[in-house]
Every structure is written in C-alpha cells, then in structure tokens.
Short mmCIF file of C-alpha atoms in Angstrom, two decimals:
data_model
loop_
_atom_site.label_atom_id
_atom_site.label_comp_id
_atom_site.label_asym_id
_atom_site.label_seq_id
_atom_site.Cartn_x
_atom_site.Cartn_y
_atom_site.Cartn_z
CA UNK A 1 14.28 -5.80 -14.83
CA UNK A 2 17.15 -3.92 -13.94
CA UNK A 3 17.67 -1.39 -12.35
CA UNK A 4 19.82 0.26 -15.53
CA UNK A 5 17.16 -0.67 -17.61
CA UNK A 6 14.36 0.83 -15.63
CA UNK A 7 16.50 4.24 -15.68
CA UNK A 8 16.88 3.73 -19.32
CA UNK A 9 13.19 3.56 -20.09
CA UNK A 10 12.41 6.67 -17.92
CA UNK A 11 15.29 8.45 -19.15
CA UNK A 12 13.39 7.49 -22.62
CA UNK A 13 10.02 8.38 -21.59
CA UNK A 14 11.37 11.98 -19.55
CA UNK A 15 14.09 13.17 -21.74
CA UNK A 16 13.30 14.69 -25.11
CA UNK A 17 16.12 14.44 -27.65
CA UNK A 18 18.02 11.94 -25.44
CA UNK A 19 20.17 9.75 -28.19
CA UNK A 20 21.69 6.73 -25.58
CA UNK A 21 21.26 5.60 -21.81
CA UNK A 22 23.11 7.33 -19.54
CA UNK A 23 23.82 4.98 -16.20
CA UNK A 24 23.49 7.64 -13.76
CA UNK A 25 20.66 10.36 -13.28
CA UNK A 26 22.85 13.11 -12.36
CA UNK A 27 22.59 14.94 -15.82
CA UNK A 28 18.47 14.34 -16.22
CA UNK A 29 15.74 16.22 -15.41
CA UNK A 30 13.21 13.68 -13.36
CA UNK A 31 9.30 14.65 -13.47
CA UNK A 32 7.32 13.57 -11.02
CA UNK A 33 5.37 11.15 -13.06
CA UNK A 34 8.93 9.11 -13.74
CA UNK A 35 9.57 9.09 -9.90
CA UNK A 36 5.84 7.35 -9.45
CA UNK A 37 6.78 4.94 -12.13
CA UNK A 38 9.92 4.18 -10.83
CA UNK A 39 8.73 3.62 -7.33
CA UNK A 40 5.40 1.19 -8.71
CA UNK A 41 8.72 -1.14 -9.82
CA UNK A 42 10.94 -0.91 -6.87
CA UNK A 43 9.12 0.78 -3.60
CA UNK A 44 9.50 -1.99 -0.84
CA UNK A 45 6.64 -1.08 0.01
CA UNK A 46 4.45 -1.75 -2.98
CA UNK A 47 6.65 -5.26 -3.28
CA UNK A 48 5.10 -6.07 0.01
CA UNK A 49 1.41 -5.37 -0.78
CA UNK A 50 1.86 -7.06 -4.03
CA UNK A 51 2.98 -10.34 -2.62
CA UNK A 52 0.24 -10.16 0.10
CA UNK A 53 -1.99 -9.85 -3.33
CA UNK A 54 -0.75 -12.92 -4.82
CA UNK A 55 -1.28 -14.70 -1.20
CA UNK A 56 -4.95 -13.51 -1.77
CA UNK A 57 -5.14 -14.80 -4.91
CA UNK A 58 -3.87 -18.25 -3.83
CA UNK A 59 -6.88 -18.03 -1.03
CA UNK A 60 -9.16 -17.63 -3.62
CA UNK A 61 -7.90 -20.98 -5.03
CA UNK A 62 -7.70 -22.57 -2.57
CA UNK A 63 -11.79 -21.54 -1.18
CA UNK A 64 -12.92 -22.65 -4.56
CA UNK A 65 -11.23 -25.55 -4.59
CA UNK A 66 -13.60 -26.48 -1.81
CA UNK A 67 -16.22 -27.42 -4.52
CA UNK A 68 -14.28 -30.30 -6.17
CA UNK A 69 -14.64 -34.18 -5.30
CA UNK A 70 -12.24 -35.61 -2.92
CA UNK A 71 -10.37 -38.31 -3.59
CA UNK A 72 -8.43 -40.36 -0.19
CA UNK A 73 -6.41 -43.55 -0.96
CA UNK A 74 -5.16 -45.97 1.98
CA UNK A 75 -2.53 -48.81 1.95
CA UNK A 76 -1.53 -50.54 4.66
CA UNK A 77 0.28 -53.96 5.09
CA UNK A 78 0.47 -55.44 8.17
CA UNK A 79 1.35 -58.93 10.41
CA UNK A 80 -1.20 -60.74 12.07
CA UNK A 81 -0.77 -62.86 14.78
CA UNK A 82 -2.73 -66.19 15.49
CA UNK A 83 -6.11 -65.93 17.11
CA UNK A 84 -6.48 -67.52 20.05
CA UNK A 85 -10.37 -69.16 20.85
CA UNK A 86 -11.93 -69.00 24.13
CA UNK A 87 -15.40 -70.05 26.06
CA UNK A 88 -17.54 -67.60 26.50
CA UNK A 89 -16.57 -68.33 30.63
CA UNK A 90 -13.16 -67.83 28.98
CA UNK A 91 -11.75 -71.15 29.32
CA UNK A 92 -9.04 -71.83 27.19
CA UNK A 93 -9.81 -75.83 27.38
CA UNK A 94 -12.82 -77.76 25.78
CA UNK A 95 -14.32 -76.72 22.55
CA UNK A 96 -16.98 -74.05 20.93
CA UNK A 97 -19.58 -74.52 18.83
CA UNK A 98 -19.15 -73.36 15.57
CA UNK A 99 -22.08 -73.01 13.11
CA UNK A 100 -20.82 -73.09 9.59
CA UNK A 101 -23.65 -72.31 6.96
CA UNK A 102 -24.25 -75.32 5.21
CA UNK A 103 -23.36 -77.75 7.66
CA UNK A 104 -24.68 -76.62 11.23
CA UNK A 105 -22.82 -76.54 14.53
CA UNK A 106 -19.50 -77.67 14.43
CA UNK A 107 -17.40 -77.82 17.46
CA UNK A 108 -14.06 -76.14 17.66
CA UNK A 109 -11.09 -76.97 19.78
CA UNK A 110 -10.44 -73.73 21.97
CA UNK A 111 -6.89 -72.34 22.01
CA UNK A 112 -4.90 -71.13 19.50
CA UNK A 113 -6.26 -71.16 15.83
CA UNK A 114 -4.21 -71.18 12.44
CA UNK A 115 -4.05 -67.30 11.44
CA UNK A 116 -2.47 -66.24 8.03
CA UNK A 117 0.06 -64.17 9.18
CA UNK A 118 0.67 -61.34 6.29
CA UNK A 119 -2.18 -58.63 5.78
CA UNK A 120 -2.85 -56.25 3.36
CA UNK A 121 -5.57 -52.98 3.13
CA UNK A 122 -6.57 -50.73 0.16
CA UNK A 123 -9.18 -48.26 1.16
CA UNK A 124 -10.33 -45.89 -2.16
CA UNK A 125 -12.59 -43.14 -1.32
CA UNK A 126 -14.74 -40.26 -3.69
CA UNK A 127 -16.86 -37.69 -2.28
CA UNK A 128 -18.57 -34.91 -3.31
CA UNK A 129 -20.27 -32.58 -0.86
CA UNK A 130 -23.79 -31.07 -2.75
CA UNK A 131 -25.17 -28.95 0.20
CA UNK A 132 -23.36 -27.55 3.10
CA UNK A 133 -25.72 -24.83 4.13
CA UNK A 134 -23.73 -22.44 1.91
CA UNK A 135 -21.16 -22.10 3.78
CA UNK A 136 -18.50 -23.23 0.37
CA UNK A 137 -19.91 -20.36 -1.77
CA UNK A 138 -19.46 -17.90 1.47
CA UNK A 139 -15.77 -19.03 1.71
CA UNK A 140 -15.63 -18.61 -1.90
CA UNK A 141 -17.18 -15.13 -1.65
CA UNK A 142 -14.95 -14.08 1.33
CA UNK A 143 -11.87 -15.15 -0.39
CA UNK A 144 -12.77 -13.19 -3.58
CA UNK A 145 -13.83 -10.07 -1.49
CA UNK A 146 -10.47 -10.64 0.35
CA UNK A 147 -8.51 -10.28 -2.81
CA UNK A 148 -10.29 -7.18 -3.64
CA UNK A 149 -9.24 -5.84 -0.27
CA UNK A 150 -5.77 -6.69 -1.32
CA UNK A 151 -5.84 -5.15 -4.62
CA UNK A 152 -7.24 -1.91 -2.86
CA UNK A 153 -4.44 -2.38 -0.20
CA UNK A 154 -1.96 -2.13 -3.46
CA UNK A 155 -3.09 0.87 -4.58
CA UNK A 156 -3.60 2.08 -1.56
CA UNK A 157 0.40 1.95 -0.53
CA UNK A 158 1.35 3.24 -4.03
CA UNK A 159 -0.77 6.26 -3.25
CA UNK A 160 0.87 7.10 0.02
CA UNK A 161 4.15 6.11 -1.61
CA UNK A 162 3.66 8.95 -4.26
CA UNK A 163 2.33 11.76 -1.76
CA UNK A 164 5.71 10.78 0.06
CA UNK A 165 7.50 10.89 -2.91
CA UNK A 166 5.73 14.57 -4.42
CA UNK A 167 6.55 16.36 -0.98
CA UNK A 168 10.06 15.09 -0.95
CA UNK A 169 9.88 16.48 -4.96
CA UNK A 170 8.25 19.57 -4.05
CA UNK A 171 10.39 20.41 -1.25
CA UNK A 172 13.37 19.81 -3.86
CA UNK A 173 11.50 22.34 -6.26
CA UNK A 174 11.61 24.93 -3.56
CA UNK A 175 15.00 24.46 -2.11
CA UNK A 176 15.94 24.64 -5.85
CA UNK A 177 14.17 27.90 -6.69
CA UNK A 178 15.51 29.45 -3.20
CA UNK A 179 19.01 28.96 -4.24
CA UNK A 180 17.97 30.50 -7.50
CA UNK A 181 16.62 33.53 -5.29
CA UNK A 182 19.75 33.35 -3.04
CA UNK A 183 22.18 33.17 -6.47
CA UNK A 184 20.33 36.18 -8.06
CA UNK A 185 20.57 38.31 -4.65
CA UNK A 186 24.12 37.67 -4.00
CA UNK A 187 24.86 38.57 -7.24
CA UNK A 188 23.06 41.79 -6.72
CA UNK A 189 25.12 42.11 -3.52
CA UNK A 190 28.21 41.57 -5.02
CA UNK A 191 27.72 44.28 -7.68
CA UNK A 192 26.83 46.52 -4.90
CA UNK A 193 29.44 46.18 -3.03
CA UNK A 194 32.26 46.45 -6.04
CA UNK A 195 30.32 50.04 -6.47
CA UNK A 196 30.68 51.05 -2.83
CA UNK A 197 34.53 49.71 -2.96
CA UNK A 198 34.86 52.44 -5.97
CA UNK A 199 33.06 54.96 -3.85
CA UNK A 200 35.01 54.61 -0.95
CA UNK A 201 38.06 54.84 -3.00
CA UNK A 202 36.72 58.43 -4.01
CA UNK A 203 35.76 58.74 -0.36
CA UNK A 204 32.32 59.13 -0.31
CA UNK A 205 30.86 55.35 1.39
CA UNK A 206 32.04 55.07 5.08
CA UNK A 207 34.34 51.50 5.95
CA UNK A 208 31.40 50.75 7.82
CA UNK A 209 28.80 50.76 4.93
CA UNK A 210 31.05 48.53 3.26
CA UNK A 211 30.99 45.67 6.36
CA UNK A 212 27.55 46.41 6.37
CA UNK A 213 26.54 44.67 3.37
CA UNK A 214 29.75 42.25 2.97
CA UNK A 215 28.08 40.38 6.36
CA UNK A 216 24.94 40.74 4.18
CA UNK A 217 26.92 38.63 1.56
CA UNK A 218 27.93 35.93 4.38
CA UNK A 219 24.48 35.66 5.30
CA UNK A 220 23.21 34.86 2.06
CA UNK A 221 26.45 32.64 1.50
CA UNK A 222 25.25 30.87 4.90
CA UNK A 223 21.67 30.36 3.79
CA UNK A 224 23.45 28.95 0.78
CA UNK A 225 25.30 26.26 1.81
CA UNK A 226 21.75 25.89 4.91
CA UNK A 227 19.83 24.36 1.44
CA UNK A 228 22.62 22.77 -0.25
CA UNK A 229 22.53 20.55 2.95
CA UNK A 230 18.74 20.18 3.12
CA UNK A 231 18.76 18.79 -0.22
CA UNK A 232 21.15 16.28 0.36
CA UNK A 233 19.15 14.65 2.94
CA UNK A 234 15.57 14.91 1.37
CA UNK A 235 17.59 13.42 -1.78
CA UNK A 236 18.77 10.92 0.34
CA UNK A 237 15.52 10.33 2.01
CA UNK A 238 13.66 10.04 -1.72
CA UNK A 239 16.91 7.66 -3.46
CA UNK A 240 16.02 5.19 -0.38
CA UNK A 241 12.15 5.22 -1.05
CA UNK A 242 12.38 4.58 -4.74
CA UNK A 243 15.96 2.22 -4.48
CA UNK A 244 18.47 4.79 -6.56
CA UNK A 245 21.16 2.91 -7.14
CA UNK A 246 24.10 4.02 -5.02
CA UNK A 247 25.93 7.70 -5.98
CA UNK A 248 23.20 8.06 -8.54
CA UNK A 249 21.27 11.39 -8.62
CA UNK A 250 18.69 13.60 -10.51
CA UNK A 251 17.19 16.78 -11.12
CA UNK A 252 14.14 18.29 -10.43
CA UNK A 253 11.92 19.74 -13.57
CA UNK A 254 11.09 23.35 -11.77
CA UNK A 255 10.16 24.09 -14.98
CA UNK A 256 6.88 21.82 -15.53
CA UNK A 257 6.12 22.37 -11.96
CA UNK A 258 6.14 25.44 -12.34
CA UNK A 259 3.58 25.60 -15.62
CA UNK A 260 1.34 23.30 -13.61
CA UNK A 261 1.32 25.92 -10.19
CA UNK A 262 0.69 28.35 -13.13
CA UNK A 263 -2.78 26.14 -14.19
CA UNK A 264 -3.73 25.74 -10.82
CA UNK A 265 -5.14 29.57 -11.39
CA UNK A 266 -8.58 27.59 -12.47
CA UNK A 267 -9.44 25.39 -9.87
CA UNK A 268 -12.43 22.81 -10.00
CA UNK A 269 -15.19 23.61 -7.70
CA UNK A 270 -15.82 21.58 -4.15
CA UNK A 271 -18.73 19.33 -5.37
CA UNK A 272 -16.76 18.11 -8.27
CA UNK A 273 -14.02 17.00 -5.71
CA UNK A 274 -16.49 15.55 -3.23
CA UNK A 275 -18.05 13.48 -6.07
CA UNK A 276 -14.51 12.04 -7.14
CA UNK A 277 -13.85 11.44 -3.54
CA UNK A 278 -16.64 9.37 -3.29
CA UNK A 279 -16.06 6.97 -6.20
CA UNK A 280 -12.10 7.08 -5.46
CA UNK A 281 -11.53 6.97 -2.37
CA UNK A 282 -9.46 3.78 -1.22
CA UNK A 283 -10.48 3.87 2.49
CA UNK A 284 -14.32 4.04 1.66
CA UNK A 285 -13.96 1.45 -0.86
CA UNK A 286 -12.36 -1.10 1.79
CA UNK A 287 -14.88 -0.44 4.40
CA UNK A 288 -17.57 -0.84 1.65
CA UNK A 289 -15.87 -4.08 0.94
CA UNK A 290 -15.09 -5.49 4.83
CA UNK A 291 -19.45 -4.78 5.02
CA UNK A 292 -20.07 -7.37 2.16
CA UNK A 293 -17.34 -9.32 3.94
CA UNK A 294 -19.47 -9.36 7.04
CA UNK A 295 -22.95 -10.22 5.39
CA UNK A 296 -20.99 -13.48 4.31
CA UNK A 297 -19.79 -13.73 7.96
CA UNK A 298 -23.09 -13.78 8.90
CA UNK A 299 -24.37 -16.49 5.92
CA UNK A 300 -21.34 -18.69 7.44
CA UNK A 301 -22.63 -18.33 10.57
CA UNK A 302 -25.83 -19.50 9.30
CA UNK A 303 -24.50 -22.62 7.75
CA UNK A 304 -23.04 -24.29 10.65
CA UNK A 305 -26.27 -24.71 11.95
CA UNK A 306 -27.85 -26.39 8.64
CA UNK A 307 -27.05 -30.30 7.72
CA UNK A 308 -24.83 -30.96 4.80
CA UNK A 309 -24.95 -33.60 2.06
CA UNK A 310 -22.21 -35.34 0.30
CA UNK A 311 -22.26 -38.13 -2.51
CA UNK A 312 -19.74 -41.10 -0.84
CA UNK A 313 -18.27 -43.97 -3.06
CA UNK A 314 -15.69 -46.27 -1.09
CA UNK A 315 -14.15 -49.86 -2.21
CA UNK A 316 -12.27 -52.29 0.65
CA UNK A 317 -9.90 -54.35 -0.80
CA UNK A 318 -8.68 -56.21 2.66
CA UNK A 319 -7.06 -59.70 3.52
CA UNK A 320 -6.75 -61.74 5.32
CA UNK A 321 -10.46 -62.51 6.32
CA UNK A 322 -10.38 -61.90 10.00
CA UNK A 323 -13.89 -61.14 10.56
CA UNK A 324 -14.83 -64.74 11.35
CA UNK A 325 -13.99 -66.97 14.24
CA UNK A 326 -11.80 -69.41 11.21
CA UNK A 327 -9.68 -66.84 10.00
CA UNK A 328 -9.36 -67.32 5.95
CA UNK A 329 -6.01 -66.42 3.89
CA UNK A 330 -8.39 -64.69 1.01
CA UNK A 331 -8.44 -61.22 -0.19
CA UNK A 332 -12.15 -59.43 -0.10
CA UNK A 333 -13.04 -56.48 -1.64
CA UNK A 334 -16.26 -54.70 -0.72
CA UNK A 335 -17.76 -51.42 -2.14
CA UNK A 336 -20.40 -49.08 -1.83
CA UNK A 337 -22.02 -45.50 -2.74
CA UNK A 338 -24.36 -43.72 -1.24
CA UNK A 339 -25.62 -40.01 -0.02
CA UNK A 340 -24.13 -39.10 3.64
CA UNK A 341 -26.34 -36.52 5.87
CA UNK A 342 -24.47 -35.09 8.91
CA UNK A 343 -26.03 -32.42 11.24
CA UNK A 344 -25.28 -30.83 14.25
CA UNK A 345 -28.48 -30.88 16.97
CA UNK A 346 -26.18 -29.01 19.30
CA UNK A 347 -25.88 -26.18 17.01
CA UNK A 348 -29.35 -24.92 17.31
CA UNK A 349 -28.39 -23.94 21.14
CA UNK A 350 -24.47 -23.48 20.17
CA UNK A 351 -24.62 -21.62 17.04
CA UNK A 352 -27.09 -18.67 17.83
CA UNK A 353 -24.29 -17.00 20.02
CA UNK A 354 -22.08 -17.01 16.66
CA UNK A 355 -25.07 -16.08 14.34
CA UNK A 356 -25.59 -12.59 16.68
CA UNK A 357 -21.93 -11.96 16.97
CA UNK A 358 -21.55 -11.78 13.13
CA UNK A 359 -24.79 -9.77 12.82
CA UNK A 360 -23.32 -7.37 15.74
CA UNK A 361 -20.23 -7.15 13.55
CA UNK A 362 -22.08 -6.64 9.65
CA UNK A 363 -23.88 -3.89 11.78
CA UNK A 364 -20.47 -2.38 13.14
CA UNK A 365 -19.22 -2.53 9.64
CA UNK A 366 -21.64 -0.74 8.11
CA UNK A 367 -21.18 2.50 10.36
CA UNK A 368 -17.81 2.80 9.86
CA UNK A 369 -18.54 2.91 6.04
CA UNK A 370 -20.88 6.30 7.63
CA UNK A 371 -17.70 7.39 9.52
CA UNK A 372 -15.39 6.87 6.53
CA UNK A 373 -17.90 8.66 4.44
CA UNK A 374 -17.95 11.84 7.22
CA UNK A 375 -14.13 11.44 7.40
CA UNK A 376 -13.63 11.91 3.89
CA UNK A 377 -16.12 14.69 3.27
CA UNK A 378 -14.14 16.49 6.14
CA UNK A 379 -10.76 16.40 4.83
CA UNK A 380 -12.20 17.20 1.35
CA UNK A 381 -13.30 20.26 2.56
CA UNK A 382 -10.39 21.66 4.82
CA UNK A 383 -7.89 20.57 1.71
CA UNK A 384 -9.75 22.57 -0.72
CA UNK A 385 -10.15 25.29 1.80
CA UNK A 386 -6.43 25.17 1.86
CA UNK A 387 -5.85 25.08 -1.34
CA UNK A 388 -8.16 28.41 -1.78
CA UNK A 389 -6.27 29.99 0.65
CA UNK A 390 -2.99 29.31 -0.79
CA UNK A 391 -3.98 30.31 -4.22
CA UNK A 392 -4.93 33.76 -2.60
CA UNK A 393 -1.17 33.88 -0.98
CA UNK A 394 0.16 33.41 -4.40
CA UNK A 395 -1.19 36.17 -5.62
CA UNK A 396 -0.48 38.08 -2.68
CA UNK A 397 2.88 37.00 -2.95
CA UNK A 398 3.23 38.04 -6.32
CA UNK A 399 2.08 41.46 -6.06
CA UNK A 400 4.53 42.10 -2.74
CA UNK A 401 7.59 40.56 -5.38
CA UNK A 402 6.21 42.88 -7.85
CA UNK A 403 6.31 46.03 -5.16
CA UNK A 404 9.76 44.45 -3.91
CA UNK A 405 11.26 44.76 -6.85
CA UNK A 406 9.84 48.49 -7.40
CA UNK A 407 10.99 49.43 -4.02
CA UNK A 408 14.60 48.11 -4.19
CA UNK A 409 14.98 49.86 -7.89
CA UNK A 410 13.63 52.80 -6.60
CA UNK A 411 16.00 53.13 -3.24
CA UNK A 412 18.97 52.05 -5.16
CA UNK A 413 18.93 54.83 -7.65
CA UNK A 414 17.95 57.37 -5.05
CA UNK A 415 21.17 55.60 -2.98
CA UNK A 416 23.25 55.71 -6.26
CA UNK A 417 22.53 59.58 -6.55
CA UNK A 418 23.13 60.24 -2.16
CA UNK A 419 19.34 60.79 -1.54
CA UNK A 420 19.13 57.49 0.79
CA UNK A 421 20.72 55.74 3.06
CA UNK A 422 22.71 52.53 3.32
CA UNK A 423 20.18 51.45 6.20
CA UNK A 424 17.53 51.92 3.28
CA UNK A 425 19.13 49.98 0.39
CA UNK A 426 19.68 46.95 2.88
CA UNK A 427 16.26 47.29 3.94
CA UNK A 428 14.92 47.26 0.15
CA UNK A 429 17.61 44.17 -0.55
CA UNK A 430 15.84 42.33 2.89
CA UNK A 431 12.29 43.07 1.58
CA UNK A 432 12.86 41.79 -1.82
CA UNK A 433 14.90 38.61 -1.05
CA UNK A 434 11.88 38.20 1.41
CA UNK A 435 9.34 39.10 -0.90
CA UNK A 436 11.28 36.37 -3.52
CA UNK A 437 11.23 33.38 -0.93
CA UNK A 438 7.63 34.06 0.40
CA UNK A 439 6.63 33.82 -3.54
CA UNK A 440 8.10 30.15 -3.81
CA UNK A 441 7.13 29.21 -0.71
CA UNK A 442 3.33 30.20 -1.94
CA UNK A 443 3.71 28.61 -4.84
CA UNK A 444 4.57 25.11 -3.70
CA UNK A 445 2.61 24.99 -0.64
CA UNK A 446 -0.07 25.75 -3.16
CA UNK A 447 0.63 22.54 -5.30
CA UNK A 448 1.23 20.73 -2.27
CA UNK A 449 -2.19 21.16 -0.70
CA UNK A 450 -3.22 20.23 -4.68
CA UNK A 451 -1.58 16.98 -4.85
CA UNK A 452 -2.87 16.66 -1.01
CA UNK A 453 -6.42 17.08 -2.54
CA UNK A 454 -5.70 14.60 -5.40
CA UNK A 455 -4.27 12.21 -2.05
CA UNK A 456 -6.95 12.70 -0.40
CA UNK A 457 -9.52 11.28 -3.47
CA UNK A 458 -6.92 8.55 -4.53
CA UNK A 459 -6.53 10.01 -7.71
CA UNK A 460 -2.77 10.92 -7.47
#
C-alpha cells in the first residue's frame, strides 16, 4: 500500500466530515490511535520483527518436515579400465584357477583380462525414520514454541513503538497547550501595556513601568519561539519513526486528550492492574515460553542417547558386472527393504554431560519466569503510585490556576484604580502564567504515567 493511500484511510477513519483525500497531513487533526496504526504498517521496526516471524514460520516447516520419507536418487556413468589378474604371490605369468559353477576349476591366463569399458549406476533410495527417541517431535515442538516467541517479539516492538510514539504525542499536546497559555498571556500583556501607554500619556505610569512589562512581553515572545522549536524536532523525531512522507505534517487532537486526562478522574484499583499484568505482559509470556522451550531441550537431550529406527527400501541398477574375477558387460539390478537400528553405545558416557546441562538450563529458565514475575509486580506498583500522585497534582494544579486567576483579577483592578503596584500586577501575571503551565504539565505527566501503566501490562 501506499503511503497516500495509508494517509487516505486514516484521514477516513480520524476525520469526521472529511469529503476527499488530502495528500498532506498538515490540515488534520491525528489521534493517537491513527499514529499506532500508521506505525503497525510502516515502523522499521515492526517490518523487522515481522520478517524474523515469517523466518520462524519457515522453521516450523522445515522441523516438521523432518517426519516425511526421504527419497535420494544416484546416477553415475563412468569408464572402466581392464582388469589385470595376478597370483596370489602376485606373479603376473602362469595361470589361476578359476572355479566357474557348473563346470569346476578352470584355469585362467594371468595378465590383463577383457573389461567392458563403459559403466553405468542408478542407486534409488526411500526411508522413513519411525522412532528417533523423540527427538523429531521436540524439534517440531521447539520450532512451534520458537514462532510463538516471534509472534510475542512482534507485539512486543509495536508496544514500545507506540509508548515512543504517545510521549513524542504527548509532549506535542503540551508544547501545544503552552503556546496556548503563552498566546493568551501575551495577549493579556499586550492589553496592559496599550493601558499603561494611555496612562503615561496622562502622566500617571512612570517610563519605567512601561519597560517593565514590555521585557515581560519579550520574554514570553522568547518562550514562544523556545516551543515552536521543540516541536519541530519531536515532529521530526515522530515523522522518522512512523515514515511521514517528506514536508508532510499533522496536528495533535488536544481536544480528545484532553477528555481522556478528564476520565482519568476514576482510576481502576492496583489488583485489577496487577491481574492484567499478569495475563498481558509480553516479557512474562516469553520467559514462560523459553521454560517450555527448555523442557524440550532437555527431551532432545534425552534422545541422543536412545536408538532410532527407520524403514529402508533401496534398488541397484549397476553395470558392468565387476564383482567377479571375468568381468561381464550385463546390467544387474538388486533391491531390498528392510528396518535399520542405529545406536550410539558411546552416548551413555557422552550424553549425560548434555542431559544435566539442559536440566541446569530448564531450571535457570524457570527462575527468571520468578524474576520476571517480581519485576513486573514492581513496576506495576511504582507506575500506579505515580499515576496517584499525579492525579493529586492535577488537582492541585487546578485549584492554584483557579486562585491564579483570582489573584491576578483581583491586583489588576486594585492596579487599575492606584491601590497596587506595578511590582504586584507582574507578580500576579508570573503566578498565573505559572500556575497555567504547571496545570498542563500535571495533566500530561498524568496521562503519561497512564499510558506508562497500560506499557507496562502490554495493553497499549
């Protein structure tokens, strides 16, 4: 697919009312659910897992195919020279005595003997192995468990591809919604300091007032353009995660991320997250798996030290007859079938050192399932613990905007009427834009350590 049409279909899916495709993002409003679809299609990274998965798959293929006959065909033409008859003193003079069935010893003239010259072979050979100490249906087993780990390992790298992707969208959301705090108090700068320019013309503000909060206008101009620039490079950072095509761009939907900090205000309990930790969680699940991966490391073991049994059929089709001391220019064809048994006697004193290792290593396995387990019960905990305490902040937060705002509407009438000082007003303007920034700041580090959480359990 391309990448136009993969921006079509999300501007589709994001856009409400949106009548045609338009080829760049710049005028649509991205959630974060179209940024995770758009990165399952294009991340590198996920491209990479995925054709590690398909590898996998082949292995599983290829173990099974273990359990089918094989089939082995030879031909071979060839020259032979002449055989050459000697004594068993190995003169080359006299004769030997030749029995030929039928008519008893026969003496040949030693030397060289007649030999057809031009030789052909045609080997065919079927065989099925029906017991090899299990050790087919353990590869089979470890190939499909190795899949499985590749599968997880997919998911796994979209997951850490979308907690990349939410912090670089989060961290848009709250650039975005400082410069909407930085807009708002420049504007109220700016109609404070057309008042004092009237008041100075009557002559009651001071040239000094005036500088006073026209540097406070810079400053806010300066933390302006400060994350105008920061945005540019986390956008930069996200378009090269996800593969934006070149000069395109997007906006962030403040809106719905804002709605969902606002349902964060009923948050599930601890045990509820443990519990979908511990059915979720990619990193358990893959340690689970590598243990069942080592019990058939251990049956492998086990197999080399057991015989195996195959059904063999083979037909010779070979000439000339060499095999006798007349050569004969005739074709013979000989078959067979029968049931080979091979076994190792070596293994029993070989093998054991193998057999413990794997057993050493099922055992190892298993405890780091435990310490997987312990790991993710710990980072459960300190994420929701973080996630408390940033829920508390928020409301903090909003109750110091909420005083903010009282205080600065408060000074500024008492300043409008001469019963404050400038000193005062620039104060009340410094606590509110504070107050303003501290609130956004709450409010996405408290959806961050949220989507953290929903990292954390693989649920993102």
């Amino acid at each position: 697919m391309s990448k136009h049409k993969i921006f079509c279909a999300l501007a589709v899916s994001t856009i409400v009312g949106a009548g045609s495709c338009v080829p760049t993002y710049a005028q649509q409003k991205m959630s974060l659910q179209s940024l995770f679809d758009l990165a399952d299609q294009q991340s590198q990274r996920i491209k990479v897992s995925e054709a590690a998965l398909k590898a996998a798959e082949e292995g599983v293929a290829s173990a099974q195919s273990a359990m089918l006959p094989s089939v082995e065909f030879s031909l071979q033409g060839s020259y032979t020279g002449n055989a050459f008859l000697m004594s068993r003193g190995f003169s080359t003079s006299g004769t030997t005595e030749y029995i030929v069935p039928g008519l008893g010893p026969q003496q040949v003239q030693n030397g060289k003997q007649p030999t057809p010259h031009w030789g052909n072979s045609f080997t065919a050979q079927a065989s099925q192995v029906i017991y090899a100490g299990g050790a087919i249906r353990s590869g089979i087993e470890m190939a499909k468990l190795g899949r499985r780990l590749a599968e997880l390992d997919v998911e796994k790298n979209r997951q850490e591809v979308r907690f990349l992707l939410t912090g670089y969208y989060l961290d848009l959301c709250k650039l975005q919604n400082q410069l909407q705090v930085i807009a708002k108090n420049m504007e109220l700068t700016e109609k404070v300091i057309e008042q004092m320019k009237a008041r100075r013309q009557q002559g009651t503000v001071l040239k000094n007032d005036l500088t006073r909060y026209e540097l406070q206008l810079q400053s806010l101009k300066l933390a302006q353009t400060q994350v105008v620039d920061a945005q540019k490079v986390i956008r930069h950072q996200l378009g090269t995660t996800i593969h934006l095509p070149e000069g395109e761009d997007f906006d962030v939907d403040t809106q719905a991320v804002e709605e969902q900090s606002v349902a964060l205000q009923s948050l599930t309990s601890e045990g509820e997250w443990q519990q979908t930790a511990a059915e979720n969680n990619i990193d358990l699940r893959q340690a689970s798996l590598a243990t069942q991966m080592s019990e058939q490391q251990v049956r492998n073991a086990r197999a080399a030290s057991r015989p195996s049994v195959a059904v063999v059929a083979e037909n010779h089709l070979t000439g000339p007859y060499t095999s006798d001391l007349i050569p004969k220019d005739a074709n013979v064809n000989v078959w067979f079938v029968g049931i080979g048994v091979k076994y190792s006697l070596s293994s029993l004193w070989k093998n054991k050192h193998a057999i413990r290792k794997a057993r050493h290593e099922s055992r190892q396995a298993r405890e780091r399932v435990q310490l997987a387990q312990e790991g993710i019960e710990n980072g459960v905990q300190a994420c929701y613990t973080q996630l408390l305490t940033s829920s508390v902040e928020v409301r903090t937060q909003e109750k110091q905007v909420e005083l903010a705002d009282q205080n600065y509407t408060v000074v500024r009438n008492r300043y409008d009427n001469d019963l404050a000082l400038l000193t005062d007003m620039l104060d009340a303007s410094n606590m509110k834009l504070s107050a303003d920034m501290a609130l956004v700041n709450a409010r996405i580090s408290m959806l961050y350590n949220y989507f953290k959480l929903k990292y954390i359990t693989n649920t993102l």
